[in-house]
Tab-separated table of C-alpha atoms in Angstrom:
chain	number	residue	atom	x	y	z
J	422	UNK	CA	-72.018	-35.703	-44.042
J	423	UNK	CA	-70.706	-37.271	-40.814
J	424	UNK	CA	-67.174	-38.607	-41.337
J	425	UNK	CA	-66.665	-42.201	-40.152
J	426	UNK	CA	-63.479	-44.274	-39.784
J	427	UNK	CA	-63.378	-48.051	-39.276
J	428	UNK	CA	-60.747	-50.377	-37.816
J	429	UNK	CA	-60.857	-54.171	-37.643
J	430	UNK	CA	-58.142	-56.735	-38.393
J	431	UNK	CA	-60.661	-59.215	-39.818
J	432	UNK	CA	-61.217	-58.396	-43.527
J	433	UNK	CA	-64.724	-59.878	-43.744
J	434	UNK	CA	-65.898	-57.787	-40.759
J	435	UNK	CA	-64.311	-54.640	-42.166
J	436	UNK	CA	-65.671	-55.178	-45.664
J	437	UNK	CA	-69.065	-56.136	-44.279
J	438	UNK	CA	-69.325	-52.834	-42.421
J	439	UNK	CA	-68.175	-50.872	-45.478
J	440	UNK	CA	-70.551	-52.518	-47.955
J	441	UNK	CA	-73.567	-53.755	-45.989
J	442	UNK	CA	-74.285	-50.774	-43.727
J	443	UNK	CA	-76.348	-48.070	-45.470
J	444	UNK	CA	-74.096	-45.146	-44.596
J	445	UNK	CA	-75.762	-42.711	-46.974
J	446	UNK	CA	-79.122	-43.302	-45.301
J	447	UNK	CA	-77.555	-42.146	-42.020
J	448	UNK	CA	-75.932	-39.103	-43.700
J	449	UNK	CA	-72.518	-40.686	-43.079
J	450	UNK	CA	-69.441	-41.333	-45.197
J	451	UNK	CA	-66.691	-43.890	-44.506
J	452	UNK	CA	-63.484	-41.913	-45.126
J	453	UNK	CA	-60.922	-44.477	-43.937
J	454	UNK	CA	-60.717	-48.177	-43.127
J	455	UNK	CA	-57.774	-49.577	-41.108
J	456	UNK	CA	-56.487	-53.053	-40.281
J	457	UNK	CA	-55.106	-52.103	-36.863
J	458	UNK	CA	-55.265	-49.384	-34.238
J	459	UNK	CA	-51.987	-47.712	-35.212
J	460	UNK	CA	-53.118	-47.163	-38.800
J	461	UNK	CA	-56.372	-45.721	-37.522
J	462	UNK	CA	-54.739	-43.439	-34.951
J	463	UNK	CA	-52.300	-42.072	-37.529
J	464	UNK	CA	-55.278	-41.002	-39.660
J	465	UNK	CA	-57.205	-39.626	-36.684
J	466	UNK	CA	-54.221	-37.421	-35.803
J	467	UNK	CA	-54.248	-36.006	-39.343
J	468	UNK	CA	-57.989	-35.376	-39.589
J	469	UNK	CA	-60.267	-36.520	-36.730
J	470	UNK	CA	-63.560	-38.046	-37.925
J	471	UNK	CA	-66.940	-37.500	-36.253
J	472	UNK	CA	-67.212	-41.212	-35.421
J	473	UNK	CA	-64.714	-44.088	-35.170
J	474	UNK	CA	-65.901	-47.706	-35.085
J	475	UNK	CA	-63.075	-49.723	-33.570
J	476	UNK	CA	-62.426	-53.393	-32.858
J	477	UNK	CA	-61.138	-53.744	-29.290
J	478	UNK	CA	-58.778	-56.664	-30.046
J	479	UNK	CA	-56.307	-55.837	-32.854
J	480	UNK	CA	-52.587	-56.370	-33.484
J	481	UNK	CA	-49.943	-53.634	-33.084
J	482	UNK	CA	-52.334	-51.308	-31.232
J	483	UNK	CA	-55.711	-52.321	-29.838
J	484	UNK	CA	-58.922	-50.325	-29.704
J	485	UNK	CA	-58.584	-49.495	-26.026
J	486	UNK	CA	-55.226	-47.797	-26.651
J	487	UNK	CA	-56.773	-45.740	-29.438
J	488	UNK	CA	-59.657	-44.729	-27.148
J	489	UNK	CA	-57.197	-43.806	-24.410
J	490	UNK	CA	-55.283	-41.504	-26.765
J	491	UNK	CA	-58.485	-39.860	-28.029
J	492	UNK	CA	-59.665	-39.314	-24.458
J	493	UNK	CA	-56.353	-37.938	-23.152
J	494	UNK	CA	-55.946	-35.555	-26.101
J	495	UNK	CA	-59.583	-34.362	-26.061
J	496	UNK	CA	-60.125	-35.298	-29.707
J	497	UNK	CA	-63.733	-34.673	-30.688
J	498	UNK	CA	-64.417	-38.157	-32.096
J	499	UNK	CA	-67.226	-40.386	-30.835
J	500	UNK	CA	-66.157	-44.028	-30.439
J	501	UNK	CA	-68.129	-47.201	-30.993
J	502	UNK	CA	-66.360	-50.357	-29.826
J	503	UNK	CA	-66.718	-53.696	-31.603
J	504	UNK	CA	-65.938	-56.871	-29.690
J	505	UNK	CA	-66.405	-60.612	-29.943
J	506	UNK	CA	-66.728	-60.817	-26.161
J	507	UNK	CA	-69.435	-59.767	-23.759
J	508	UNK	CA	-66.901	-58.853	-21.087
J	509	UNK	CA	-67.883	-56.360	-18.415
J	510	UNK	CA	-64.257	-55.342	-17.781
J	511	UNK	CA	-64.077	-54.013	-21.361
J	512	UNK	CA	-67.287	-52.084	-20.834
J	513	UNK	CA	-65.898	-50.537	-17.653
J	514	UNK	CA	-62.778	-49.301	-19.442
J	515	UNK	CA	-64.874	-48.101	-22.367
J	516	UNK	CA	-66.941	-45.932	-20.026
J	517	UNK	CA	-63.758	-44.538	-18.468
J	518	UNK	CA	-62.533	-43.364	-21.892
J	519	UNK	CA	-65.889	-41.852	-22.825
J	520	UNK	CA	-66.748	-44.479	-25.446
J	521	UNK	CA	-70.228	-43.856	-26.853
J	522	UNK	CA	-71.313	-47.440	-27.524
J	523	UNK	CA	-70.208	-51.064	-27.151
J	524	UNK	CA	-71.401	-53.555	-29.779
J	525	UNK	CA	-71.000	-57.336	-30.046
J	526	UNK	CA	-69.718	-58.185	-33.547
J	527	UNK	CA	-72.436	-60.723	-34.294
J	528	UNK	CA	-75.022	-57.942	-34.057
J	529	UNK	CA	-72.921	-55.188	-35.629
J	530	UNK	CA	-74.892	-54.670	-38.840
J	531	UNK	CA	-78.148	-54.218	-36.922
J	532	UNK	CA	-76.744	-52.183	-34.048
J	533	UNK	CA	-74.350	-49.794	-35.837
J	534	UNK	CA	-77.204	-47.643	-37.277
J	535	UNK	CA	-78.830	-47.494	-33.830
J	536	UNK	CA	-75.532	-46.539	-32.152
J	537	UNK	CA	-74.856	-43.811	-34.709
J	538	UNK	CA	-78.399	-42.525	-34.252
J	539	UNK	CA	-77.806	-42.209	-30.499
J	540	UNK	CA	-74.502	-40.380	-31.051
J	541	UNK	CA	-76.090	-37.908	-33.468
J	542	UNK	CA	-79.030	-37.302	-31.171
J	543	UNK	CA	-76.736	-36.668	-28.203
J	544	UNK	CA	-74.461	-34.305	-30.118
J	545	UNK	CA	-77.367	-32.363	-31.586
J	546	UNK	CA	-79.042	-31.964	-28.189
J	547	UNK	CA	-75.982	-30.753	-26.293
J	548	UNK	CA	-76.120	-27.181	-25.044
J	549	UNK	CA	-73.516	-25.132	-26.853
J	550	UNK	CA	-70.936	-23.807	-24.433
J	551	UNK	CA	-68.316	-21.188	-25.066
J	552	UNK	CA	-65.052	-20.855	-23.199
J	553	UNK	CA	-63.047	-17.678	-22.674
J	554	UNK	CA	-59.582	-17.290	-21.238
J	555	UNK	CA	-58.810	-14.198	-19.168
J	556	UNK	CA	-55.202	-13.123	-18.681
J	557	UNK	CA	-54.417	-10.722	-15.812
J	558	UNK	CA	-50.925	-9.266	-15.512
J	559	UNK	CA	-49.094	-9.253	-12.148
J	560	UNK	CA	-50.929	-7.900	-9.110
J	561	UNK	CA	-49.024	-7.110	-5.918
J	562	UNK	CA	-51.976	-7.755	-3.593
J	563	UNK	CA	-52.799	-11.191	-4.984
J	564	UNK	CA	-54.483	-12.358	-1.791
J	565	UNK	CA	-57.401	-9.996	-2.541
J	566	UNK	CA	-57.956	-11.188	-6.107
J	567	UNK	CA	-60.274	-14.087	-5.264
J	568	UNK	CA	-62.729	-11.558	-3.763
J	569	UNK	CA	-62.495	-9.351	-6.884
J	570	UNK	CA	-62.968	-12.302	-9.246
J	571	UNK	CA	-66.028	-13.400	-7.318
J	572	UNK	CA	-67.690	-10.014	-7.739
J	573	UNK	CA	-66.507	-9.377	-11.295
J	574	UNK	CA	-67.526	-12.769	-12.733
J	575	UNK	CA	-70.412	-13.668	-10.418
J	576	UNK	CA	-72.770	-14.456	-13.330
J	577	UNK	CA	-70.363	-16.946	-14.915
J	578	UNK	CA	-68.866	-20.313	-14.144
J	579	UNK	CA	-65.142	-19.702	-13.794
J	580	UNK	CA	-61.965	-21.199	-12.400
J	581	UNK	CA	-58.408	-19.992	-11.925
J	582	UNK	CA	-56.156	-22.097	-14.171
J	583	UNK	CA	-52.913	-20.721	-12.813
J	584	UNK	CA	-51.884	-18.344	-10.083
J	585	UNK	CA	-48.187	-17.756	-10.515
J	586	UNK	CA	-46.051	-14.977	-9.053
J	587	UNK	CA	-46.170	-13.161	-12.374
J	588	UNK	CA	-49.753	-13.535	-13.636
J	589	UNK	CA	-53.149	-15.127	-13.258
J	590	UNK	CA	-55.201	-16.931	-15.891
J	591	UNK	CA	-58.898	-17.698	-15.608
J	592	UNK	CA	-61.224	-19.867	-17.663
J	593	UNK	CA	-64.810	-18.604	-18.054
J	594	UNK	CA	-67.619	-20.891	-19.217
J	595	UNK	CA	-70.931	-19.658	-20.640
J	596	UNK	CA	-73.869	-21.468	-22.225
J	597	UNK	CA	-74.182	-19.035	-25.125
J	598	UNK	CA	-72.274	-16.275	-26.848
J	599	UNK	CA	-71.888	-13.605	-24.158
J	600	UNK	CA	-68.703	-11.951	-25.310
J	601	UNK	CA	-70.006	-8.440	-24.559
J	602	UNK	CA	-70.900	-9.397	-20.991
J	603	UNK	CA	-67.510	-11.043	-20.537
J	604	UNK	CA	-65.887	-7.776	-21.661
J	605	UNK	CA	-68.074	-5.813	-19.228
J	606	UNK	CA	-66.904	-8.119	-16.437
J	607	UNK	CA	-63.284	-7.501	-17.433
J	608	UNK	CA	-63.936	-3.764	-17.211
J	609	UNK	CA	-65.442	-4.287	-13.767
J	610	UNK	CA	-62.375	-6.324	-12.763
J	611	UNK	CA	-60.068	-3.529	-13.898
J	612	UNK	CA	-62.133	-0.902	-12.034
J	613	UNK	CA	-61.972	-2.946	-8.809
J	614	UNK	CA	-58.186	-3.287	-9.145
J	615	UNK	CA	-57.684	0.417	-9.843
J	616	UNK	CA	-60.116	1.836	-7.252
J	617	UNK	CA	-59.521	-0.554	-4.348
J	618	UNK	CA	-55.973	-1.808	-4.879
J	619	UNK	CA	-54.358	1.065	-6.744
J	620	UNK	CA	-53.321	-1.419	-9.463
J	621	UNK	CA	-53.514	-1.007	-13.247
J	622	UNK	CA	-53.264	-4.545	-14.669
J	623	UNK	CA	-53.244	-5.524	-18.311
J	624	UNK	CA	-56.298	-7.702	-18.981
J	625	UNK	CA	-56.649	-9.778	-22.141
J	626	UNK	CA	-59.793	-11.748	-22.904
J	627	UNK	CA	-59.593	-14.400	-25.577
J	628	UNK	CA	-62.402	-14.779	-28.054
J	629	UNK	CA	-64.759	-17.740	-27.555
J	630	UNK	CA	-63.364	-21.201	-28.146
J	631	UNK	CA	-64.721	-24.700	-27.749
J	632	UNK	CA	-63.710	-27.217	-25.117
J	633	UNK	CA	-61.891	-29.043	-27.908
J	634	UNK	CA	-59.291	-26.277	-28.009
J	635	UNK	CA	-56.366	-27.192	-25.789
J	636	UNK	CA	-56.251	-24.732	-22.847
J	637	UNK	CA	-52.469	-24.538	-22.977
J	638	UNK	CA	-52.620	-23.805	-26.693
J	639	UNK	CA	-55.113	-20.981	-26.091
J	640	UNK	CA	-52.746	-19.602	-23.443
J	641	UNK	CA	-49.914	-19.699	-25.986
J	642	UNK	CA	-52.034	-17.681	-28.408
J	643	UNK	CA	-52.793	-15.141	-25.686
J	644	UNK	CA	-49.069	-14.770	-24.889
J	645	UNK	CA	-48.230	-14.235	-28.563
J	646	UNK	CA	-50.957	-11.587	-28.749
J	647	UNK	CA	-49.578	-9.789	-25.662
J	648	UNK	CA	-46.222	-9.363	-27.434
J	649	UNK	CA	-48.027	-7.287	-30.081
J	650	UNK	CA	-49.759	-4.950	-27.616
J	651	UNK	CA	-47.074	-4.618	-24.942
J	652	UNK	CA	-46.441	-0.935	-25.746
J	653	UNK	CA	-50.097	0.057	-25.886
J	654	UNK	CA	-51.588	2.434	-23.312
J	655	UNK	CA	-54.885	0.541	-23.363
J	656	UNK	CA	-55.341	-1.914	-20.500
J	657	UNK	CA	-58.236	-4.144	-21.627
J	658	UNK	CA	-58.109	-6.162	-24.837
J	659	UNK	CA	-60.123	-8.846	-26.550
J	660	UNK	CA	-58.390	-11.081	-29.042
J	661	UNK	CA	-59.679	-13.612	-31.553
J	662	UNK	CA	-58.767	-17.241	-30.949
J	663	UNK	CA	-57.615	-19.232	-33.911
J	664	UNK	CA	-59.531	-22.424	-33.165
J	665	UNK	CA	-57.056	-25.190	-33.765
J	666	UNK	CA	-57.103	-28.794	-32.691
J	667	UNK	CA	-53.843	-30.264	-31.401
J	668	UNK	CA	-53.728	-32.603	-34.418
J	669	UNK	CA	-53.684	-29.590	-36.778
J	670	UNK	CA	-50.871	-27.880	-34.864
J	671	UNK	CA	-48.896	-31.139	-34.968
J	672	UNK	CA	-49.288	-31.225	-38.752
J	673	UNK	CA	-48.018	-27.649	-39.031
J	674	UNK	CA	-44.963	-28.463	-36.912
J	675	UNK	CA	-44.237	-31.580	-38.983
J	676	UNK	CA	-44.619	-29.650	-42.246
J	677	UNK	CA	-42.218	-26.946	-41.092
J	678	UNK	CA	-39.672	-29.583	-40.083
J	679	UNK	CA	-39.931	-31.411	-43.420
J	680	UNK	CA	-39.627	-28.128	-45.350
J	681	UNK	CA	-36.639	-26.808	-43.365
J	682	UNK	CA	-34.712	-29.717	-41.801
J	683	UNK	CA	-31.767	-29.234	-44.186
J	684	UNK	CA	-31.358	-25.664	-42.923
J	685	UNK	CA	-29.778	-24.486	-39.658
J	686	UNK	CA	-33.091	-24.189	-37.805
J	687	UNK	CA	-33.541	-23.578	-34.087
J	688	UNK	CA	-36.354	-24.311	-31.659
J	689	UNK	CA	-37.228	-20.608	-31.752
J	690	UNK	CA	-37.530	-20.741	-35.565
J	691	UNK	CA	-40.041	-23.583	-35.319
J	692	UNK	CA	-41.997	-21.918	-32.497
J	693	UNK	CA	-42.219	-18.615	-34.354
J	694	UNK	CA	-43.413	-20.375	-37.498
J	695	UNK	CA	-46.380	-21.984	-35.702
J	696	UNK	CA	-47.022	-19.005	-33.357
J	697	UNK	CA	-46.354	-20.601	-29.973
J	698	UNK	CA	-43.481	-20.399	-27.491
J	699	UNK	CA	-40.383	-22.565	-27.861
J	700	UNK	CA	-41.042	-24.270	-24.505
J	701	UNK	CA	-44.580	-25.172	-25.507
J	702	UNK	CA	-43.703	-26.494	-28.957
J	703	UNK	CA	-40.975	-28.686	-27.440
J	704	UNK	CA	-43.346	-30.204	-24.844
J	705	UNK	CA	-46.203	-30.451	-27.328
J	706	UNK	CA	-44.149	-32.278	-29.957
J	707	UNK	CA	-42.679	-34.808	-27.546
J	708	UNK	CA	-46.132	-35.525	-26.112
J	709	UNK	CA	-47.642	-36.159	-29.558
J	710	UNK	CA	-44.704	-37.707	-31.419
J	711	UNK	CA	-43.144	-39.674	-28.575
J	712	UNK	CA	-39.689	-38.242	-29.268
J	713	UNK	CA	-37.867	-34.922	-29.063
J	714	UNK	CA	-38.102	-32.449	-31.934
J	715	UNK	CA	-34.420	-32.606	-32.751
J	716	UNK	CA	-34.390	-36.405	-32.672
J	717	UNK	CA	-36.899	-36.220	-35.532
J	718	UNK	CA	-34.903	-33.516	-37.312
J	719	UNK	CA	-31.593	-35.360	-36.959
J	720	UNK	CA	-33.195	-38.574	-38.182
J	721	UNK	CA	-34.376	-36.788	-41.350
J	722	UNK	CA	-30.968	-35.199	-41.797
J	723	UNK	CA	-29.082	-38.475	-41.421
J	724	UNK	CA	-31.398	-40.283	-43.860
J	725	UNK	CA	-30.725	-37.495	-46.380
J	726	UNK	CA	-26.984	-37.721	-45.696
J	727	UNK	CA	-26.983	-41.469	-46.274
J	728	UNK	CA	-28.593	-41.020	-49.692
J	729	UNK	CA	-26.056	-38.372	-50.636
J	730	UNK	CA	-23.165	-40.612	-49.536
J	731	UNK	CA	-24.618	-43.508	-51.551
J	732	UNK	CA	-25.571	-41.624	-54.692
J	733	UNK	CA	-23.212	-38.649	-55.076
J	734	UNK	CA	-19.515	-37.790	-55.147
J	735	UNK	CA	-19.838	-34.860	-52.747
J	736	UNK	CA	-17.316	-34.348	-49.981
J	737	UNK	CA	-18.342	-35.119	-46.398
J	738	UNK	CA	-18.124	-31.464	-45.354
J	739	UNK	CA	-20.412	-30.566	-48.284
J	740	UNK	CA	-22.949	-33.191	-47.212
J	741	UNK	CA	-22.829	-31.855	-43.650
J	742	UNK	CA	-23.691	-28.370	-44.940
J	743	UNK	CA	-26.449	-29.691	-47.230
J	744	UNK	CA	-28.147	-31.495	-44.354
J	745	UNK	CA	-28.193	-28.610	-41.889
J	746	UNK	CA	-25.180	-29.387	-39.693
J	747	UNK	CA	-22.991	-26.511	-38.565
J	748	UNK	CA	-19.698	-28.402	-38.672
J	749	UNK	CA	-18.322	-31.676	-39.962
J	750	UNK	CA	-17.239	-33.002	-36.562
J	751	UNK	CA	-20.728	-32.681	-35.103
J	752	UNK	CA	-22.211	-34.184	-38.268
J	753	UNK	CA	-19.906	-37.206	-37.950
J	754	UNK	CA	-20.827	-37.659	-34.294
J	755	UNK	CA	-24.572	-37.611	-34.984
J	756	UNK	CA	-24.174	-39.810	-38.071
J	757	UNK	CA	-22.345	-42.488	-36.079
J	758	UNK	CA	-24.994	-42.356	-33.340
J	759	UNK	CA	-27.791	-43.086	-35.838
J	760	UNK	CA	-26.013	-45.352	-38.334
J	761	UNK	CA	-23.330	-47.084	-36.281
J	762	UNK	CA	-20.455	-46.025	-38.493
J	763	UNK	CA	-18.807	-42.733	-39.398
J	764	UNK	CA	-19.684	-40.982	-42.687
J	765	UNK	CA	-16.234	-41.911	-44.062
J	766	UNK	CA	-16.688	-45.596	-43.173
J	767	UNK	CA	-20.200	-45.573	-44.641
J	768	UNK	CA	-18.903	-43.964	-47.842
J	769	UNK	CA	-16.143	-46.595	-48.156
J	770	UNK	CA	-18.643	-49.447	-47.785
J	771	UNK	CA	-20.696	-48.143	-50.735
J	772	UNK	CA	-17.567	-47.384	-52.737
J	773	UNK	CA	-16.482	-51.041	-52.402
J	774	UNK	CA	-19.948	-52.216	-53.419
J	775	UNK	CA	-19.907	-50.017	-56.534
J	776	UNK	CA	-16.461	-51.307	-57.494
J	777	UNK	CA	-17.540	-54.907	-57.037
J	778	UNK	CA	-20.523	-54.376	-59.349
J	779	UNK	CA	-18.289	-52.849	-62.009
J	780	UNK	CA	-15.882	-55.783	-61.849
């Protein structure tokens, strides 16, 4: 079944789509219905559907903002826009964000099945492409590498993603599963380096992954793999890629935070738990959450501290320890930043309120 999500702030439109469109006939299932774009996007981040049917004009967050996020984060969800206006400027933006179809609301019930049919036909007819990432450890004679790449990977579409002083990373694209031929090309690359340059680079080829997989995330997986093989005498490796959409990684980070925020956790702890580097997880979280990791963690800690101050007789230093803070002074500083008063002042306010209720 194709998973479908809907979003429209008008109840009769939303309910009409849910009840009057024959979803089962199209092998589809409506898994979520939202009243605004923010509600919809929150669900898409958790579990992206195959298709999202979105009203362009909605409160809080409109359909265009949702489409922009989906486009920028390479989420594999086809979008159908609903609008009450036949406005070409909307259509232009829709095309820019890769929107699959653009439907006027008055014709929605008739045109939704046709639009979904076109999406399914297009997806089913697309040529399956696989992507491989090739990591090459430092080469002294880097100026000669473009020539070697050209001869090693001549049968593939490839591009150099990075060419730093310490390493090079390539992306290889094929139209079918050619992992053995990719490995043969890596062996040819190594032979060129050894015979013509006197170099003995470490070469790691990722397993095949889809375009949906974030390239930076694949690179993180490659780097984690290299840590495991650093002492090996072998020079050419293939590694499986754990296909993971950014939304899934975000969920794993959030779960780790919620499970451990009362402990003395570090950025390295979080990175190790989700198998990426600390620098990547910090950038990744801020990009997807809109705030720094430790802003989220401190917010959870302070909310927990407030409840303990309101509902228990524990000392302030005990509450600091229970909410993951290393010392009471730092706890008080963070508490005041988030709440506007010190823990002692906050405690006194609730103590007065309790006494007033008793009297």
